[in-house]
Short mmCIF file of the C-alpha atoms (twelve columns), coordinates in Angstrom:
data_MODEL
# 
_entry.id   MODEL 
# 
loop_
_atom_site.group_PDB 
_atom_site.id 
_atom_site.type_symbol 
_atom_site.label_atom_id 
_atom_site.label_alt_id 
_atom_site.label_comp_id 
_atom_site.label_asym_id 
_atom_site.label_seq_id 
_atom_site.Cartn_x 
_atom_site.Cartn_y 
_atom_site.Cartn_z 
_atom_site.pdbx_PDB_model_num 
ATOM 1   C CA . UNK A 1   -18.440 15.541  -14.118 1 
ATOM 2   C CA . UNK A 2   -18.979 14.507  -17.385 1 
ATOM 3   C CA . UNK A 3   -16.239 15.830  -19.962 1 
ATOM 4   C CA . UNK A 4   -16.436 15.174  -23.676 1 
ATOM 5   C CA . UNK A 5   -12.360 15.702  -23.673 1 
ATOM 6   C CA . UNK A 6   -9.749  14.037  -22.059 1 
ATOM 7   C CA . UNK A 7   -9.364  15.891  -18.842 1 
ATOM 8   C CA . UNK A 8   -5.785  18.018  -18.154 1 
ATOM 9   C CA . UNK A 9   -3.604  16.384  -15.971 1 
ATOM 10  C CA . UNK A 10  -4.845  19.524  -12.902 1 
ATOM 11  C CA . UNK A 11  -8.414  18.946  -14.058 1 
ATOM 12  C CA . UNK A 12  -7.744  14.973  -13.745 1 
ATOM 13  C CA . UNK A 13  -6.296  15.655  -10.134 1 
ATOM 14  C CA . UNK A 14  -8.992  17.577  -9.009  1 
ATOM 15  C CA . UNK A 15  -12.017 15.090  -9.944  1 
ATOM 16  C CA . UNK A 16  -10.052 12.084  -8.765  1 
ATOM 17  C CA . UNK A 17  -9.460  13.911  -5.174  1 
ATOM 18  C CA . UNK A 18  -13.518 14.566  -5.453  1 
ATOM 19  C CA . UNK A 19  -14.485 11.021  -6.546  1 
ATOM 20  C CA . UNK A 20  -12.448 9.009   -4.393  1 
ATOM 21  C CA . UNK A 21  -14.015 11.292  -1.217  1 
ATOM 22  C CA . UNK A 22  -17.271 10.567  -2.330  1 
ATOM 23  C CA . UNK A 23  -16.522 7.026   -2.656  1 
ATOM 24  C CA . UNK A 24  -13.891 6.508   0.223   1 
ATOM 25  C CA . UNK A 25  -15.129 9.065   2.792   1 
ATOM 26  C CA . UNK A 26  -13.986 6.702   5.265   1 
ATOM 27  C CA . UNK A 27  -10.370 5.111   4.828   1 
ATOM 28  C CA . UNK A 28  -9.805  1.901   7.343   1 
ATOM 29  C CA . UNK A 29  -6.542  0.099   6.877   1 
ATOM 30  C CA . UNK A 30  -6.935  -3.063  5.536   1 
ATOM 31  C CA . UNK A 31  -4.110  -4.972  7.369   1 
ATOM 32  C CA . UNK A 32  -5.835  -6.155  10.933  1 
ATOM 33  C CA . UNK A 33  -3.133  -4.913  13.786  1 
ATOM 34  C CA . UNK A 34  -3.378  -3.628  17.481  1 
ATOM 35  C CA . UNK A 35  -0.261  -1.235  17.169  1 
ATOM 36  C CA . UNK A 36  2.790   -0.161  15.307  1 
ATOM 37  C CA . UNK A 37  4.552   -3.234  15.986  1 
ATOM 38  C CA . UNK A 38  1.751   -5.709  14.311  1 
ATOM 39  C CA . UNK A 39  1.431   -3.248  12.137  1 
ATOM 40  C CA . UNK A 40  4.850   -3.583  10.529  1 
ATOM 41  C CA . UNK A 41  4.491   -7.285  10.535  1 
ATOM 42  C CA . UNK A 42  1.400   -7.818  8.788   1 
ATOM 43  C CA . UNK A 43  2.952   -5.039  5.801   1 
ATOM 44  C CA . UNK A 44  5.748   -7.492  5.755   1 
ATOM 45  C CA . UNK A 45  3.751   -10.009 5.205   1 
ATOM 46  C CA . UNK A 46  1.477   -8.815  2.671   1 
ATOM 47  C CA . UNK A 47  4.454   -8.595  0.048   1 
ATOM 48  C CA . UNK A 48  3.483   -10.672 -3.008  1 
ATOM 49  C CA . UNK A 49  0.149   -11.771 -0.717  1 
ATOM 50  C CA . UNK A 50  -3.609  -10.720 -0.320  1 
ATOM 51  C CA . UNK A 51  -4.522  -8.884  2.738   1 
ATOM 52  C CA . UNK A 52  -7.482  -11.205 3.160   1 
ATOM 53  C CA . UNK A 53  -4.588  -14.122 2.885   1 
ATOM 54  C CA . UNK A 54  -2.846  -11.970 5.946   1 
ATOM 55  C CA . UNK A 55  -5.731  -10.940 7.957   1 
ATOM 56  C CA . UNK A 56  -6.253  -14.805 7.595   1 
ATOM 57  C CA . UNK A 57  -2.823  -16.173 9.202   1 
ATOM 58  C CA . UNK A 58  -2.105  -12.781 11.758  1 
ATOM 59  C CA . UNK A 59  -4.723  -13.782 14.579  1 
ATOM 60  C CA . UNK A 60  -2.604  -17.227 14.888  1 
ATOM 61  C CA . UNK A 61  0.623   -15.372 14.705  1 
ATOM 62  C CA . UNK A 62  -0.374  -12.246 17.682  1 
ATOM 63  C CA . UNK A 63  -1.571  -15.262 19.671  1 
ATOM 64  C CA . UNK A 64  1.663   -17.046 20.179  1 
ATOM 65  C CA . UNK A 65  3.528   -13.572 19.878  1 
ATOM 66  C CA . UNK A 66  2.404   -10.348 19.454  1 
ATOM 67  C CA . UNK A 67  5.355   -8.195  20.680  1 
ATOM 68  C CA . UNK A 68  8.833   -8.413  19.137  1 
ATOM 69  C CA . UNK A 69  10.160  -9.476  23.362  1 
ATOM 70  C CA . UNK A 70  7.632   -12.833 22.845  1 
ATOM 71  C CA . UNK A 71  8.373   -13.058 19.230  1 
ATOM 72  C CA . UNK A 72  12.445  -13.062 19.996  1 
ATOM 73  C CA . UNK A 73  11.256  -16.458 21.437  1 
ATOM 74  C CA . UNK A 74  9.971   -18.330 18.725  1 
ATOM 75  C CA . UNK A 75  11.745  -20.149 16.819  1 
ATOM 76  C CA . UNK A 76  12.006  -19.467 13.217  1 
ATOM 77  C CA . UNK A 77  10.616  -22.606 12.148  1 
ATOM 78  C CA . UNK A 78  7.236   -21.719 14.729  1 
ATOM 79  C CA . UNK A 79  6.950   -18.669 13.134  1 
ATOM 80  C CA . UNK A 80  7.093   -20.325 9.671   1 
ATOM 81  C CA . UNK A 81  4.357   -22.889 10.556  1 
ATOM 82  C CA . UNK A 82  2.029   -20.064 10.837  1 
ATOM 83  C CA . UNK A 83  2.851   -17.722 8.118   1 
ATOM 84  C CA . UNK A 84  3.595   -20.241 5.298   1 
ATOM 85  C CA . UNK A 85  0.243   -19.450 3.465   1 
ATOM 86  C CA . UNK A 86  2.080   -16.223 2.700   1 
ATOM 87  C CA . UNK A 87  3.943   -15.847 0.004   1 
ATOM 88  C CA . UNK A 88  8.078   -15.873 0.199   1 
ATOM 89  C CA . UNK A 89  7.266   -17.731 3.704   1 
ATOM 90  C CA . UNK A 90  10.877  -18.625 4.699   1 
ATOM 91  C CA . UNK A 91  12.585  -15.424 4.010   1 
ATOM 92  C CA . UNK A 92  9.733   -13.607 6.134   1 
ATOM 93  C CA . UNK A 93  10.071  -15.815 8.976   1 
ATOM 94  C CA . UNK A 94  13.615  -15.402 9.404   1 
ATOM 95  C CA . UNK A 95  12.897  -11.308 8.559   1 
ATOM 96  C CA . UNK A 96  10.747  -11.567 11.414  1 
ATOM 97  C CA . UNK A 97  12.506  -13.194 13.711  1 
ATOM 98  C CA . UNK A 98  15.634  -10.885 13.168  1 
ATOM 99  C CA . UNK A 99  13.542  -7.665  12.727  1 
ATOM 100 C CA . UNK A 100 12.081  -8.421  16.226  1 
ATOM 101 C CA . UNK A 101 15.425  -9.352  18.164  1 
ATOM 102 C CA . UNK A 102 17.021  -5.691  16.305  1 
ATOM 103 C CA . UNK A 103 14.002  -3.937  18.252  1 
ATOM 104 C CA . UNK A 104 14.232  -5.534  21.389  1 
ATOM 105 C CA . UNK A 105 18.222  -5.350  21.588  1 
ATOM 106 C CA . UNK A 106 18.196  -1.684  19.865  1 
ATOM 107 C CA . UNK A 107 15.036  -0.322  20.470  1 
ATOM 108 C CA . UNK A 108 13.634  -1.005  23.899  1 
ATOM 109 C CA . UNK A 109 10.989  -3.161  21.532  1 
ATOM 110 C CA . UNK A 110 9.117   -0.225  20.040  1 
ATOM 111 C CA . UNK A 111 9.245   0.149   16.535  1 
ATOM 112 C CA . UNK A 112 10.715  3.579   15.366  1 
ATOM 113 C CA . UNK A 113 9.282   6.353   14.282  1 
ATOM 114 C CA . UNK A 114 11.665  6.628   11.529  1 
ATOM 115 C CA . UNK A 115 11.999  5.834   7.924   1 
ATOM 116 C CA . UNK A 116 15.687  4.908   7.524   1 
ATOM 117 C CA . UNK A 117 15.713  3.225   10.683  1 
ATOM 118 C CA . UNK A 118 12.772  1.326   9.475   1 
ATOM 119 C CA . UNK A 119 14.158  1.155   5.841   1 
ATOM 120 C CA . UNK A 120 17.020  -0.798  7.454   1 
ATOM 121 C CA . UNK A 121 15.288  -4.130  9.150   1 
ATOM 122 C CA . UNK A 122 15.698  -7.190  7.322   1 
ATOM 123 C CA . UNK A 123 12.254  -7.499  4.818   1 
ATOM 124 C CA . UNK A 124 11.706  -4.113  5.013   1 
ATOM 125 C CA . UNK A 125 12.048  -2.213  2.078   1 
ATOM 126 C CA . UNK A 126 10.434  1.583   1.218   1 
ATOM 127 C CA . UNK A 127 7.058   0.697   0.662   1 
ATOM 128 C CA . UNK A 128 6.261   -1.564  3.686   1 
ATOM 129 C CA . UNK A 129 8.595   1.810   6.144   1 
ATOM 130 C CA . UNK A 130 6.214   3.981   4.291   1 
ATOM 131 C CA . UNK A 131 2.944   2.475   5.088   1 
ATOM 132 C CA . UNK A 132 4.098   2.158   8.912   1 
ATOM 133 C CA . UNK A 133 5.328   5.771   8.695   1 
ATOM 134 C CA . UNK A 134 2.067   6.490   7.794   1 
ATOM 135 C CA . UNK A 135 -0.647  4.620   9.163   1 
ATOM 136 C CA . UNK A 136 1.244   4.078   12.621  1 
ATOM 137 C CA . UNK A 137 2.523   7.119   12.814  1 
ATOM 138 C CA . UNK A 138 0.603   9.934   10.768  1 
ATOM 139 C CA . UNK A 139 3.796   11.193  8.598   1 
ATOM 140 C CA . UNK A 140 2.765   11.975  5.953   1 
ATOM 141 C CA . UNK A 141 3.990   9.180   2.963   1 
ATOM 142 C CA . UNK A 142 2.346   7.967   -0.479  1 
ATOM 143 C CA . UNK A 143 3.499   3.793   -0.651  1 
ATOM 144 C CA . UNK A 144 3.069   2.799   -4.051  1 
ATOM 145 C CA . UNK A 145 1.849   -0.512  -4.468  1 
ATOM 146 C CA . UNK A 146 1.084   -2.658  -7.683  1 
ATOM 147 C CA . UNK A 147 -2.601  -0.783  -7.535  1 
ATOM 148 C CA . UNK A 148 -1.132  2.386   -7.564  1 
ATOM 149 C CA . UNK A 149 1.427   1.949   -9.786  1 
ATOM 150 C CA . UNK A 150 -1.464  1.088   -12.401 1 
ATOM 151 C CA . UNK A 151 -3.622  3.480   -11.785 1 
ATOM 152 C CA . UNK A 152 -1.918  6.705   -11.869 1 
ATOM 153 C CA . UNK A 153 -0.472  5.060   -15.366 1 
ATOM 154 C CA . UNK A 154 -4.140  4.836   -16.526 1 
ATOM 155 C CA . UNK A 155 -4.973  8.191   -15.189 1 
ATOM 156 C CA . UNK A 156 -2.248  9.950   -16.748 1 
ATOM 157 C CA . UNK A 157 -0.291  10.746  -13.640 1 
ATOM 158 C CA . UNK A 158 2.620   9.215   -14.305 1 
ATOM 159 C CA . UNK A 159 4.728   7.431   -17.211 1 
ATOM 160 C CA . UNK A 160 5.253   4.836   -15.231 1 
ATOM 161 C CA . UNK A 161 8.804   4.122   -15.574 1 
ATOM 162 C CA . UNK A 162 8.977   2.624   -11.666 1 
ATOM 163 C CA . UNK A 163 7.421   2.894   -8.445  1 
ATOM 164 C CA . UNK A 164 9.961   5.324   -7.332  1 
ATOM 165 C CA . UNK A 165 9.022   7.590   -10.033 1 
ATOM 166 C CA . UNK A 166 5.228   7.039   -9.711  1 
ATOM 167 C CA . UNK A 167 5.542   7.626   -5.867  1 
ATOM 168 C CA . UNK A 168 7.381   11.386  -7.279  1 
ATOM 169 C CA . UNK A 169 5.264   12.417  -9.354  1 
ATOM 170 C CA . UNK A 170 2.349   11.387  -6.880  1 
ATOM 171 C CA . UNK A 171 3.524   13.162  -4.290  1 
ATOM 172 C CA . UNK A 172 4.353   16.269  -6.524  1 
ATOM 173 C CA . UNK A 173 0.440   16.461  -8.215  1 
ATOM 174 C CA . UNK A 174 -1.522  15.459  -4.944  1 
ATOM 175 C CA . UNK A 175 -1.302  17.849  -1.428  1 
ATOM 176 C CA . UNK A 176 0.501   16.182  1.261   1 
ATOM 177 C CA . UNK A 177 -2.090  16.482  3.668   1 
ATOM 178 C CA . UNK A 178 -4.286  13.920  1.516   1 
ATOM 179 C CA . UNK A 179 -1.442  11.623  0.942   1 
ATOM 180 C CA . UNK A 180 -1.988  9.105   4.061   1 
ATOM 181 C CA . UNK A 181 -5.981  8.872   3.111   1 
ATOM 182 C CA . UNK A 182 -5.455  9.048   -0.821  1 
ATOM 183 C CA . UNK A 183 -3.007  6.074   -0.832  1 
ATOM 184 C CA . UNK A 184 -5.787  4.208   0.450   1 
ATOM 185 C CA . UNK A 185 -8.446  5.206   -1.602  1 
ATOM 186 C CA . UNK A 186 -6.499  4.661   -4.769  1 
ATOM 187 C CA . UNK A 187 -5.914  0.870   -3.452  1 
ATOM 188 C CA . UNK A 188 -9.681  0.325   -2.790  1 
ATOM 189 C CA . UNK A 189 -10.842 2.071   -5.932  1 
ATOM 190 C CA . UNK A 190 -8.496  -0.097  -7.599  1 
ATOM 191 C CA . UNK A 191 -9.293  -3.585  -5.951  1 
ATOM 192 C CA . UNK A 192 -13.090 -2.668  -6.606  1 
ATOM 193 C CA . UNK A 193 -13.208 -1.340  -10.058 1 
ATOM 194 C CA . UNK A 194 -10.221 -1.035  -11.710 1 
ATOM 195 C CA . UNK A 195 -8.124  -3.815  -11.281 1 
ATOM 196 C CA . UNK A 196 -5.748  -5.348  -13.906 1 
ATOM 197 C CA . UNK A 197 -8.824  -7.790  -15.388 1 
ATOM 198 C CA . UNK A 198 -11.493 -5.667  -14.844 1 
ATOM 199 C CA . UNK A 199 -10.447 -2.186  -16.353 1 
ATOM 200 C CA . UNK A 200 -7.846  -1.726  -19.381 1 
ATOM 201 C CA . UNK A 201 -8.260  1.923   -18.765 1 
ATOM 202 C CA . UNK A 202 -11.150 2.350   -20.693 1 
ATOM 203 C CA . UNK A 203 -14.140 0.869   -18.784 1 
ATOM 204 C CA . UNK A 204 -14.146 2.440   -15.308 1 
ATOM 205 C CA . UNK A 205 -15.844 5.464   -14.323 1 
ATOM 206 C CA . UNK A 206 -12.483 7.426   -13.267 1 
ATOM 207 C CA . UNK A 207 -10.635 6.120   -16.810 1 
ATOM 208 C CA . UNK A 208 -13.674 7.178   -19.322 1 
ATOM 209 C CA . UNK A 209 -14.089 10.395  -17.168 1 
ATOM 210 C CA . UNK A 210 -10.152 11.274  -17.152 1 
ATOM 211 C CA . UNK A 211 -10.132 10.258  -20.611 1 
ATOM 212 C CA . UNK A 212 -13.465 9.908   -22.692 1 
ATOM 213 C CA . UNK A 213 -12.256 10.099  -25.946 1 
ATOM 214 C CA . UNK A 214 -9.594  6.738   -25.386 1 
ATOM 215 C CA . UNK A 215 -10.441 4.007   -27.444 1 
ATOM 216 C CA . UNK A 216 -7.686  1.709   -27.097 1 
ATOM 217 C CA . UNK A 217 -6.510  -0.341  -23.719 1 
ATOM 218 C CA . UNK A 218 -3.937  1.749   -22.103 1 
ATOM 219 C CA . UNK A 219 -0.633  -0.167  -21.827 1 
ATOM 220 C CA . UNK A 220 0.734   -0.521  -18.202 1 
ATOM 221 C CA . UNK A 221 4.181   -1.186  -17.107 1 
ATOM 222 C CA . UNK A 222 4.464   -3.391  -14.025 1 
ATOM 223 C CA . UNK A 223 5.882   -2.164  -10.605 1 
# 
């Protein structure tokens, strides 16, 4: 689909739905886990650090614990040893820690199917409940991320304001039945060829095909 204008925002929608399936067909989640509850953890843990970085420190991590009843029995400072390659280390061993002891003492030590009661655990916030809503659970949920927060700025989706309005008007242009696979897509189409050094929103395929006629680097605001 080669256009000599720039696309229309439902014209835009439809091609990237196309060209991510082509590209994406298959959509595994980056984070290595077993279950919900490693699940959650590792999206805790990837805030402000690479997945490779937390696929990297996790295997130590399930070893010594990888329920919240064994992880209740670390000590935050065990817990810290392992994760400190993360980014924001102390606060997330001390989130963990807590997070786990709320689930065992409130939960029977399953995580909850449930986005306020997710929303509500210490280092939790709405991206990280969203991500477990929907890659543990199947609900369907678009987490915005610093990819996608870029992207649908370069593709016209969104003005970019904040990720709470990207994640709107994402949720509004896209069905919800592709939202769970779509997040993902967007995140590897963006690590692989249009990430914030190697695209300015002129150089990928899905920028000059949204929008052939832009000349100039398309300004971005940050998440």
């Amino acid at each position: 689909m080669l256009a000599t204008h720039n696309l229309l925002k439902a014209e835009r929608v439809a091609y990237i739905l196309q060209r991510l399936e082509e590209l994406y067909p298959e959509t595994p989640v980056p984070l290595d886990h077993r279950d919900p509850y490693t699940l959650l953890i590792a999206v805790l843990l990837s805030a402000q650090c690479t997945d490779e970085r937390v696929n990297q420190v996790t295997p130590a991590l399930w070893q010594l614990a990888h329920t919240p009843q064994a992880m209740t029995q670390l000590s935050v400072e065990t817990i810290y040893e392992v994760i400190r390659p993360c980014g924001l280390a102390p606060q997330k061993a001390k989130a963990i820690s807590k997070l786990s002891q709320i689930l065992v003492s409130e939960y029977h030590g399953k995580v909850p199917e449930n986005m306020a009661a997710l929303e509500s655990f210490p280092g939790v916030g709405h991206k990280t409940a969203s991500v477990v809503m929907s890659q543990a659970f199947g609900h369907p949920a678009f987490p915005v991320d610093t990819h996608i927060h870029r992207l649908a700025q370069r593709w016209g989706l969104t003005n970019g304001k904040n990720v709470t309005q990207t994640e709107k008007d994402l949720k509004r242009l896209f069905p919800k039945e592709k939202w769970n696979k779509l997040h993902l897509q967007i995140i590897f189409y963006g690590r692989e060829y249009c990430s914030a050094r190697s695209c300015d929103g002129t150089r990928c395929e899905i920028c000059k095909t949204c929008y052939p006629k832009r000349k100039t680097p398309k300004k971005t605001q940050k998440a």
